[in-house]
PDB file of C-alpha atoms in Angstrom:
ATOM      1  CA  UNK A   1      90.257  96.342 121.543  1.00  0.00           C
ATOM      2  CA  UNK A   2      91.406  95.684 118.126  1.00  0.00           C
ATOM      3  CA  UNK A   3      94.370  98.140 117.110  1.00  0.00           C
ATOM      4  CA  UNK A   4      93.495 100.035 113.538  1.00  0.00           C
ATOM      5  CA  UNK A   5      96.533  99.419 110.652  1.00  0.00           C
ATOM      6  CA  UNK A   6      97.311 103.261 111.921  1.00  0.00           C
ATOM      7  CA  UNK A   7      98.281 102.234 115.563  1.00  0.00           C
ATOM      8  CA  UNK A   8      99.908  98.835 114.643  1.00  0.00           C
ATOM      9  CA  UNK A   9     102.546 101.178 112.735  1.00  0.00           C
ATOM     10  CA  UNK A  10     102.502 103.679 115.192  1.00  0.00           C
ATOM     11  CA  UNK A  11     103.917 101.034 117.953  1.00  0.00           C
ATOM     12  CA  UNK A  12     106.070  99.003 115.158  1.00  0.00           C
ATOM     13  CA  UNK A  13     107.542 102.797 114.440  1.00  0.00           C
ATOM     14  CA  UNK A  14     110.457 103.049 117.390  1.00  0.00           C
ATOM     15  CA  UNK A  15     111.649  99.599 116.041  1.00  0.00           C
ATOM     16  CA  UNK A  16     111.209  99.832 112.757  1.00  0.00           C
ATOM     17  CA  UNK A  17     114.733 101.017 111.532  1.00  0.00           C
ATOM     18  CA  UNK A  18     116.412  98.129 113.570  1.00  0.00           C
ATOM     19  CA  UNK A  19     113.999  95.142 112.599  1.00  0.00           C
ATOM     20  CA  UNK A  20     115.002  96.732 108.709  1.00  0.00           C
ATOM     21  CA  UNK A  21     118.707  96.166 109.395  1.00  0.00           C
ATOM     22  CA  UNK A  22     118.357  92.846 111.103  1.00  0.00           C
ATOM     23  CA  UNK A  23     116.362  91.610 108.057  1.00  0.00           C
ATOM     24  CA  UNK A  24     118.374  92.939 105.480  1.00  0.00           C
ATOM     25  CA  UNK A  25     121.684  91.822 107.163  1.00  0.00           C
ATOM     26  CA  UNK A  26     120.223  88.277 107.287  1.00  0.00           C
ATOM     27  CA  UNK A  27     118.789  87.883 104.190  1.00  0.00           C
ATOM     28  CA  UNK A  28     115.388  87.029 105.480  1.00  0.00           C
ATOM     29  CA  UNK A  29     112.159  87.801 105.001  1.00  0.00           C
ATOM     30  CA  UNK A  30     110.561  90.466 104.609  1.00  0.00           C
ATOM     31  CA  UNK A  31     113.203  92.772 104.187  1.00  0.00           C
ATOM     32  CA  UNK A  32     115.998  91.266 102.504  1.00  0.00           C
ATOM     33  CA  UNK A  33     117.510  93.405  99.922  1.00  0.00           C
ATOM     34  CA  UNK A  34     116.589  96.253 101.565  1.00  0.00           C
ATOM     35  CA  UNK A  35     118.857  98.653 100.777  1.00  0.00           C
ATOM     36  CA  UNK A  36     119.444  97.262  96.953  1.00  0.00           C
ATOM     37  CA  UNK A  37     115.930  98.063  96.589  1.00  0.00           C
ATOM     38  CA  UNK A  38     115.976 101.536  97.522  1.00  0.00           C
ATOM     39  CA  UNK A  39     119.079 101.851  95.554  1.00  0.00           C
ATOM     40  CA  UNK A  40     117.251 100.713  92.394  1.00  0.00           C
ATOM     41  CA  UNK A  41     114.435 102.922  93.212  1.00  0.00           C
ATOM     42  CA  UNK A  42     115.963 105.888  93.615  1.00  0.00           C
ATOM     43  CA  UNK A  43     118.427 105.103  90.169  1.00  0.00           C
ATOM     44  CA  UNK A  44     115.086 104.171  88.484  1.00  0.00           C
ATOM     45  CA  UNK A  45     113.536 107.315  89.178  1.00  0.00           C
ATOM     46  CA  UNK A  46     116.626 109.224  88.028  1.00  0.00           C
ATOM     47  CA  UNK A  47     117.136 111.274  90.917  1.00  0.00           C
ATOM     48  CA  UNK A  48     118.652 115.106  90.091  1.00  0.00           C
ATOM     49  CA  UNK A  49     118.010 118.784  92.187  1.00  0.00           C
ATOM     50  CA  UNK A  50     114.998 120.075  91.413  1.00  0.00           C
ATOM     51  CA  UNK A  51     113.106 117.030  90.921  1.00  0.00           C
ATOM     52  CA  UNK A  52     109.312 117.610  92.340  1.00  0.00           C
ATOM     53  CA  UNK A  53     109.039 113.910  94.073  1.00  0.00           C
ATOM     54  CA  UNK A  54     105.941 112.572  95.974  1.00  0.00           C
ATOM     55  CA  UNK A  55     106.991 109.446  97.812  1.00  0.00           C
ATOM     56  CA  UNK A  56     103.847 107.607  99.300  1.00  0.00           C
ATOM     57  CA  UNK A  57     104.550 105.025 102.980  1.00  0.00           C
ATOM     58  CA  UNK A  58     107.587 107.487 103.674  1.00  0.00           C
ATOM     59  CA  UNK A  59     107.941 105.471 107.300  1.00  0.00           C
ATOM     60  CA  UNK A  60     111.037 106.701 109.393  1.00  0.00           C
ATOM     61  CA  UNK A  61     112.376 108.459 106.524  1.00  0.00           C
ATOM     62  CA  UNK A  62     115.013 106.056 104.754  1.00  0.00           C
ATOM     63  CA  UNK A  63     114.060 106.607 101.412  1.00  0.00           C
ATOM     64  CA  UNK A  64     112.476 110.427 101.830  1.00  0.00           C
ATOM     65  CA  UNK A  65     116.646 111.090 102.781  1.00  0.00           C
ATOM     66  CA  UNK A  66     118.015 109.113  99.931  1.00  0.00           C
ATOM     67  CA  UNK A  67     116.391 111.841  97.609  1.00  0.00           C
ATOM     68  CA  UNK A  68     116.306 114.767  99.479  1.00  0.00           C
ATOM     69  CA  UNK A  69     120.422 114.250  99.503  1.00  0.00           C
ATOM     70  CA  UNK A  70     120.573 114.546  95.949  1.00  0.00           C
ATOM     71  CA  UNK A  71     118.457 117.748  95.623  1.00  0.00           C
ATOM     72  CA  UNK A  72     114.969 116.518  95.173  1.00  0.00           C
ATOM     73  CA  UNK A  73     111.737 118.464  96.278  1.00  0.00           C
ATOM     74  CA  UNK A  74     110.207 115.957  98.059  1.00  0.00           C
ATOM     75  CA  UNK A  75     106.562 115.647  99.811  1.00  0.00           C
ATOM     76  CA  UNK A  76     106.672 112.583 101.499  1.00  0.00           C
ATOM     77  CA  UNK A  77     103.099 110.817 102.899  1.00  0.00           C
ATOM     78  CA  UNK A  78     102.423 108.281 105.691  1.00  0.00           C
ATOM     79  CA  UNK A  79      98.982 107.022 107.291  1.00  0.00           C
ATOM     80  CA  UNK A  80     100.731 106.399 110.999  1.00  0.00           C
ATOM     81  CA  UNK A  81     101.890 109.832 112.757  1.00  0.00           C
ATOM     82  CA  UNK A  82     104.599 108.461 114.644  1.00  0.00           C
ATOM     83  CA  UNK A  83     106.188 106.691 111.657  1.00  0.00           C
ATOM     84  CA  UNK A  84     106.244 110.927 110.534  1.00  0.00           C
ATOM     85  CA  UNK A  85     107.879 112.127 113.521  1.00  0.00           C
ATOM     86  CA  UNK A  86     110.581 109.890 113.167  1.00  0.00           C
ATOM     87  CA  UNK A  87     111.088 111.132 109.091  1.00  0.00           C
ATOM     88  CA  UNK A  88     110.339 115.034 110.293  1.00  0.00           C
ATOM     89  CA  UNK A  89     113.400 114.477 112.583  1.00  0.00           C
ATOM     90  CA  UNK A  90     115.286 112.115 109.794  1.00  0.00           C
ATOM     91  CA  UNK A  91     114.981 114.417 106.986  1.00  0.00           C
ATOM     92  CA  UNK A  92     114.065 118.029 108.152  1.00  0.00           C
ATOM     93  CA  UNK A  93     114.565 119.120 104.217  1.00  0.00           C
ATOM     94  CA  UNK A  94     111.272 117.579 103.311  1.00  0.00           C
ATOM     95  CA  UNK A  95     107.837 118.088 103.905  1.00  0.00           C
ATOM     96  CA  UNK A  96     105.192 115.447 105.158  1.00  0.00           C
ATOM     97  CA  UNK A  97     101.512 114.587 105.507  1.00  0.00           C
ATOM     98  CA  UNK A  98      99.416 111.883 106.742  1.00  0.00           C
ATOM     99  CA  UNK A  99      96.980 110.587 104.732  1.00  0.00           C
ATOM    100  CA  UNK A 100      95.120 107.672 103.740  1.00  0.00           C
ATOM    101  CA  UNK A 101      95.938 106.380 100.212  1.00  0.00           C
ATOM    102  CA  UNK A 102      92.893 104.906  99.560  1.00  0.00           C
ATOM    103  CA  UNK A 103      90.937 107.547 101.196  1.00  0.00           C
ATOM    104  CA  UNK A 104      90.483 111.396 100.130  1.00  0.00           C
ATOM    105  CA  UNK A 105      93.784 113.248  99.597  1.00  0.00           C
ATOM    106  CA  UNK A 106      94.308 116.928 101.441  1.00  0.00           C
ATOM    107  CA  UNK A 107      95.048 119.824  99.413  1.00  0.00           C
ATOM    108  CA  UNK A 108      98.840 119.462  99.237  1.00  0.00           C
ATOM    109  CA  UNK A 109      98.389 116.549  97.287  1.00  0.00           C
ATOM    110  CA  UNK A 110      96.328 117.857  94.464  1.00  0.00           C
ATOM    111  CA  UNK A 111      99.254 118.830  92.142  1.00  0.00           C
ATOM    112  CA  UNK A 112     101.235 117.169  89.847  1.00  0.00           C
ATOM    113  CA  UNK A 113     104.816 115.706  90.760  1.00  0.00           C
ATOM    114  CA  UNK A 114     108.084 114.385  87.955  1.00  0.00           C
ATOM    115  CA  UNK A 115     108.585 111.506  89.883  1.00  0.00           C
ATOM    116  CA  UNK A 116     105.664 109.196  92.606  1.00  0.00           C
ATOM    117  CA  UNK A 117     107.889 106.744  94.267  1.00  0.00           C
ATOM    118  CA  UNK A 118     106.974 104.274  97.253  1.00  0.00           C
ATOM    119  CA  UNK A 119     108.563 101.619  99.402  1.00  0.00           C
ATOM    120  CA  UNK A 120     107.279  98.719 100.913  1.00  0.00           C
ATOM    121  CA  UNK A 121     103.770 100.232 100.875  1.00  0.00           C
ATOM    122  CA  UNK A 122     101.702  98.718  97.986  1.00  0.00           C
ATOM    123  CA  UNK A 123     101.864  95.012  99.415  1.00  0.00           C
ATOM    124  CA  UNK A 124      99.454  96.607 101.697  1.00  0.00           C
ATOM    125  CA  UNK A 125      96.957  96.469  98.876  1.00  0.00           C
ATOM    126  CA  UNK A 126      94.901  94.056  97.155  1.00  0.00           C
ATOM    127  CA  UNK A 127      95.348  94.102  93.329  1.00  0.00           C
ATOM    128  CA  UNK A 128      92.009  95.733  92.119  1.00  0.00           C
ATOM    129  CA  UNK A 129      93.696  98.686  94.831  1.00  0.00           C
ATOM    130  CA  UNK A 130      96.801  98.825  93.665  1.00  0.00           C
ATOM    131  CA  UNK A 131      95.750  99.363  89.836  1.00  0.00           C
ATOM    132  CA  UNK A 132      92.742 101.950  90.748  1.00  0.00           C
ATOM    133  CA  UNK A 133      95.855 103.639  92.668  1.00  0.00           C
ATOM    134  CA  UNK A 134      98.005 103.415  90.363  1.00  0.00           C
ATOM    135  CA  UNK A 135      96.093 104.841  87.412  1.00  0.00           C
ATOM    136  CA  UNK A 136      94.842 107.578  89.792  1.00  0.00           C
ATOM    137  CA  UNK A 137      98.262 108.923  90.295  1.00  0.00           C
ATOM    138  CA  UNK A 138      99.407 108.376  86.387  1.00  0.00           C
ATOM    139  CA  UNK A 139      96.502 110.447  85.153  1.00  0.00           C
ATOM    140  CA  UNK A 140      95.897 113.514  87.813  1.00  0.00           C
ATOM    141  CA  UNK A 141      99.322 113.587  90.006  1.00  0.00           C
ATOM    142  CA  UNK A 142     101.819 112.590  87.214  1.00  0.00           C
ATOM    143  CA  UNK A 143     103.641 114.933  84.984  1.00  0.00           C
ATOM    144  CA  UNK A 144     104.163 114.792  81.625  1.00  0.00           C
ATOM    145  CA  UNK A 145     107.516 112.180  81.172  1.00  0.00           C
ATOM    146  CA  UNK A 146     107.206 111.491  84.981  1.00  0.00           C
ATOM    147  CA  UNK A 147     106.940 107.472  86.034  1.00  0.00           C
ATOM    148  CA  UNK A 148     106.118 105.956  89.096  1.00  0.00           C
ATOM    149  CA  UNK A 149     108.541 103.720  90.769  1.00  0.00           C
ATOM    150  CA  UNK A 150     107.873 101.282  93.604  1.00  0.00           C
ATOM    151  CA  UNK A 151     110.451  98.833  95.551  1.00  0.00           C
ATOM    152  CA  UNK A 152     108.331  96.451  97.461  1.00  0.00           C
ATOM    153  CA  UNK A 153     107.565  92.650  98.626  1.00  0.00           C
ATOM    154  CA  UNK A 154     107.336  90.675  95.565  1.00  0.00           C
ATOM    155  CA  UNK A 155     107.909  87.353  93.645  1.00  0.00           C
ATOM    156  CA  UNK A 156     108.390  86.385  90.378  1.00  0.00           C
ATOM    157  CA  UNK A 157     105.530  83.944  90.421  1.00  0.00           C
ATOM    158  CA  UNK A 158     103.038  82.182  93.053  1.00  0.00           C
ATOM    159  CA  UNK A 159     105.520  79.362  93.841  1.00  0.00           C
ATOM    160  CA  UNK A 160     108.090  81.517  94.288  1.00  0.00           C
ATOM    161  CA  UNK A 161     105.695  83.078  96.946  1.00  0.00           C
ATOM    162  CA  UNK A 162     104.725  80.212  98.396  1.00  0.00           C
ATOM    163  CA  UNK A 163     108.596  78.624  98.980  1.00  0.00           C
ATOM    164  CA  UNK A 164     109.199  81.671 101.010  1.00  0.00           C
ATOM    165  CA  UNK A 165     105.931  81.483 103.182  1.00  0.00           C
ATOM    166  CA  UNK A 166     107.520  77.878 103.576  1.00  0.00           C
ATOM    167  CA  UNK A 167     110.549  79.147 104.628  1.00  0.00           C
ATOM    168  CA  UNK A 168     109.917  82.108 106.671  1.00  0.00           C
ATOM    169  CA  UNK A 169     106.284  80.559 108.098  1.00  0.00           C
ATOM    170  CA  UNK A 170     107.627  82.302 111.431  1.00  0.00           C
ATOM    171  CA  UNK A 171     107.662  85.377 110.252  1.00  0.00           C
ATOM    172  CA  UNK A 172     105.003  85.786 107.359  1.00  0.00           C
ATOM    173  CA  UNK A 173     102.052  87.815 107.214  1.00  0.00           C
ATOM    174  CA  UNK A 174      99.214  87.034 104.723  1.00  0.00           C
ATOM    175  CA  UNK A 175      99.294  90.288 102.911  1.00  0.00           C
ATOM    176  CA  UNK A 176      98.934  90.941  98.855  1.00  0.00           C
ATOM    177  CA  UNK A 177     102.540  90.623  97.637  1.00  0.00           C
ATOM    178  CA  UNK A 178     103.509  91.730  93.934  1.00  0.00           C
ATOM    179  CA  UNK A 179     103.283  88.577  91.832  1.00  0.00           C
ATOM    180  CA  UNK A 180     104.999  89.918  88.651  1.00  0.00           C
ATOM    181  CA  UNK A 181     103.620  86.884  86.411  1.00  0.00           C
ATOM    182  CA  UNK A 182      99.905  88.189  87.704  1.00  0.00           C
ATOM    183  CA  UNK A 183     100.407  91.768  88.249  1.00  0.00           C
ATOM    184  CA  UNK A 184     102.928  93.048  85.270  1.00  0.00           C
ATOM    185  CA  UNK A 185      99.473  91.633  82.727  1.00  0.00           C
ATOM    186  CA  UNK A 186      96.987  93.553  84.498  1.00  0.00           C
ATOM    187  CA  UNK A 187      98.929  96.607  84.591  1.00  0.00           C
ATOM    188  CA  UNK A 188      99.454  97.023  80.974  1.00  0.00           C
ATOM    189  CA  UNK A 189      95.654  95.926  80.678  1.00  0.00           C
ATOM    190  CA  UNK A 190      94.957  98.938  82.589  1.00  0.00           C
ATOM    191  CA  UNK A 191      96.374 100.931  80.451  1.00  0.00           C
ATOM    192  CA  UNK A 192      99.634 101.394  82.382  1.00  0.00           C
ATOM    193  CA  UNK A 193     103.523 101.000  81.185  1.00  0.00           C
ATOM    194  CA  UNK A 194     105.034  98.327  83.068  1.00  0.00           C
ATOM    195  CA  UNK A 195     107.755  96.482  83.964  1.00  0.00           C
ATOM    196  CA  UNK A 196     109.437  94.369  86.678  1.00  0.00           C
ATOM    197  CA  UNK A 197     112.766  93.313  88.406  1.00  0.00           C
ATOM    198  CA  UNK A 198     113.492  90.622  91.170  1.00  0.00           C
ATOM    199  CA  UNK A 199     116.378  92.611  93.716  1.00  0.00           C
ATOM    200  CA  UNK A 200     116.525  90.121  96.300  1.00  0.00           C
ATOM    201  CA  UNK A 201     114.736  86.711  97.079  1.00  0.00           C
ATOM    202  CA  UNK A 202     111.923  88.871  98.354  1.00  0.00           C
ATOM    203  CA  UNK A 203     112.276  92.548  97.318  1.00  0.00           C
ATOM    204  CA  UNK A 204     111.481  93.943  93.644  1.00  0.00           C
ATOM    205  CA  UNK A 205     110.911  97.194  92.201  1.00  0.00           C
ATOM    206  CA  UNK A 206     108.349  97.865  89.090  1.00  0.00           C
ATOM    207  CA  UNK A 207     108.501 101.027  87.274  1.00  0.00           C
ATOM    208  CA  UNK A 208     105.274 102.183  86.251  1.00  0.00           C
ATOM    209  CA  UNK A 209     104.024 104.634  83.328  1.00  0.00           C
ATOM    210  CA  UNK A 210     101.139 106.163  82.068  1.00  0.00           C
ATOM    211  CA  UNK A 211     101.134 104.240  79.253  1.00  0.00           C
ATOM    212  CA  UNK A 212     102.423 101.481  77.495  1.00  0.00           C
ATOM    213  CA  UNK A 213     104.573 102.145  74.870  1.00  0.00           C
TER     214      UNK A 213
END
């Protein structure tokens, strides 16, 4: 039997934190720059107490504890339950619920937040998914002023992509990595403020908002 996205996190979820480390400490895909890019994110989203922050693939926690030190309200989300655990234990301050992005949302969701930020979530889906996500949260979970911010997988442009499948062919999964040259465009067709930067030879972070200026 097949194991659902769900489970396949659920099991990666005890390692998680120490494949991270290894990764970022080597340089290698697909989490080199790790830290950087939560860094960015975080200084992107302009951090301060009080801020109401929804943070979307909260995983063990890393991220969810960045913010929560400096003061922010933070609901944090994750489709695999044991990936929660692990952040309810990492960062008791916050509060977390599973969900589904691309499914329906439960009540706690259905508010509007200063700040939506994510980590190493969105390569998860395909373009089309991303947008219709992204525009969903800009116009009914975004306040006024607030921006999204996402650090992620990502490449400047297809060949950039496709050198590092060369080079890490071990380790690569075909998933839908940010390809700024293809996915900055669409964005701002959509209707959405955009803009990208390259952290790492494999991490970026966008910051998205509802408009372009």
């Amino acid at each position: 039997m097949s194991l659902n996205p769900a489970q396949n996190f659920d099991r990666w979820a005890a390692d998680y934190d120490r494949d991270v480390r290894q990764s970022d400490a080597d340089e290698s895909f697909p989490f080199a720059g790790y830290a950087r890019v939560l860094d960015s994110v975080v200084g992107l989203a302009e951090a301060r107490p009080g801020l109401s922050l929804l943070e979307l693939g909260s995983g063990t926690g890393s991220l969810t504890a960045r913010f929560a030190a400096l003061g922010c309200d933070v609901l944090g989300t994750d489709f695999s339950a044991e990936m929660l655990a692990r952040a309810r234990l990492h960062v008791p301050a916050a509060r977390f619920v599973q969900v589904d992005l691309l499914g329906d949302w439960p009540p706690e969701l259905n508010r509007r937040f200063d700040r939506v930020a994510s980590t190493y979530t969105f390569h998860e889906f395909d373009l089309p998914a991303k947008i219709q996500l992204l525009r969903r949260l800009a116009s009914d979970h975004l306040a006024p002023d607030g921006r999204i911010v996402i650090g992620d997988i990502g490449f400047p442009d297809a060949p950039a992509r496709d050198a590092a499948r060369r080079q890490w062919a071990d380790q690569w999964d075909e998933e839908f990595y940010w390809i700024a040259d293809e996915a900055i465009p669409a964005l701002r067709a959509a209707g959405l403020g955009a803009s990208y930067r390259q952290i790492s030879v494999c991490g970026c972070v966008l910051l998205i908002t509802p408009a372009a200026a």
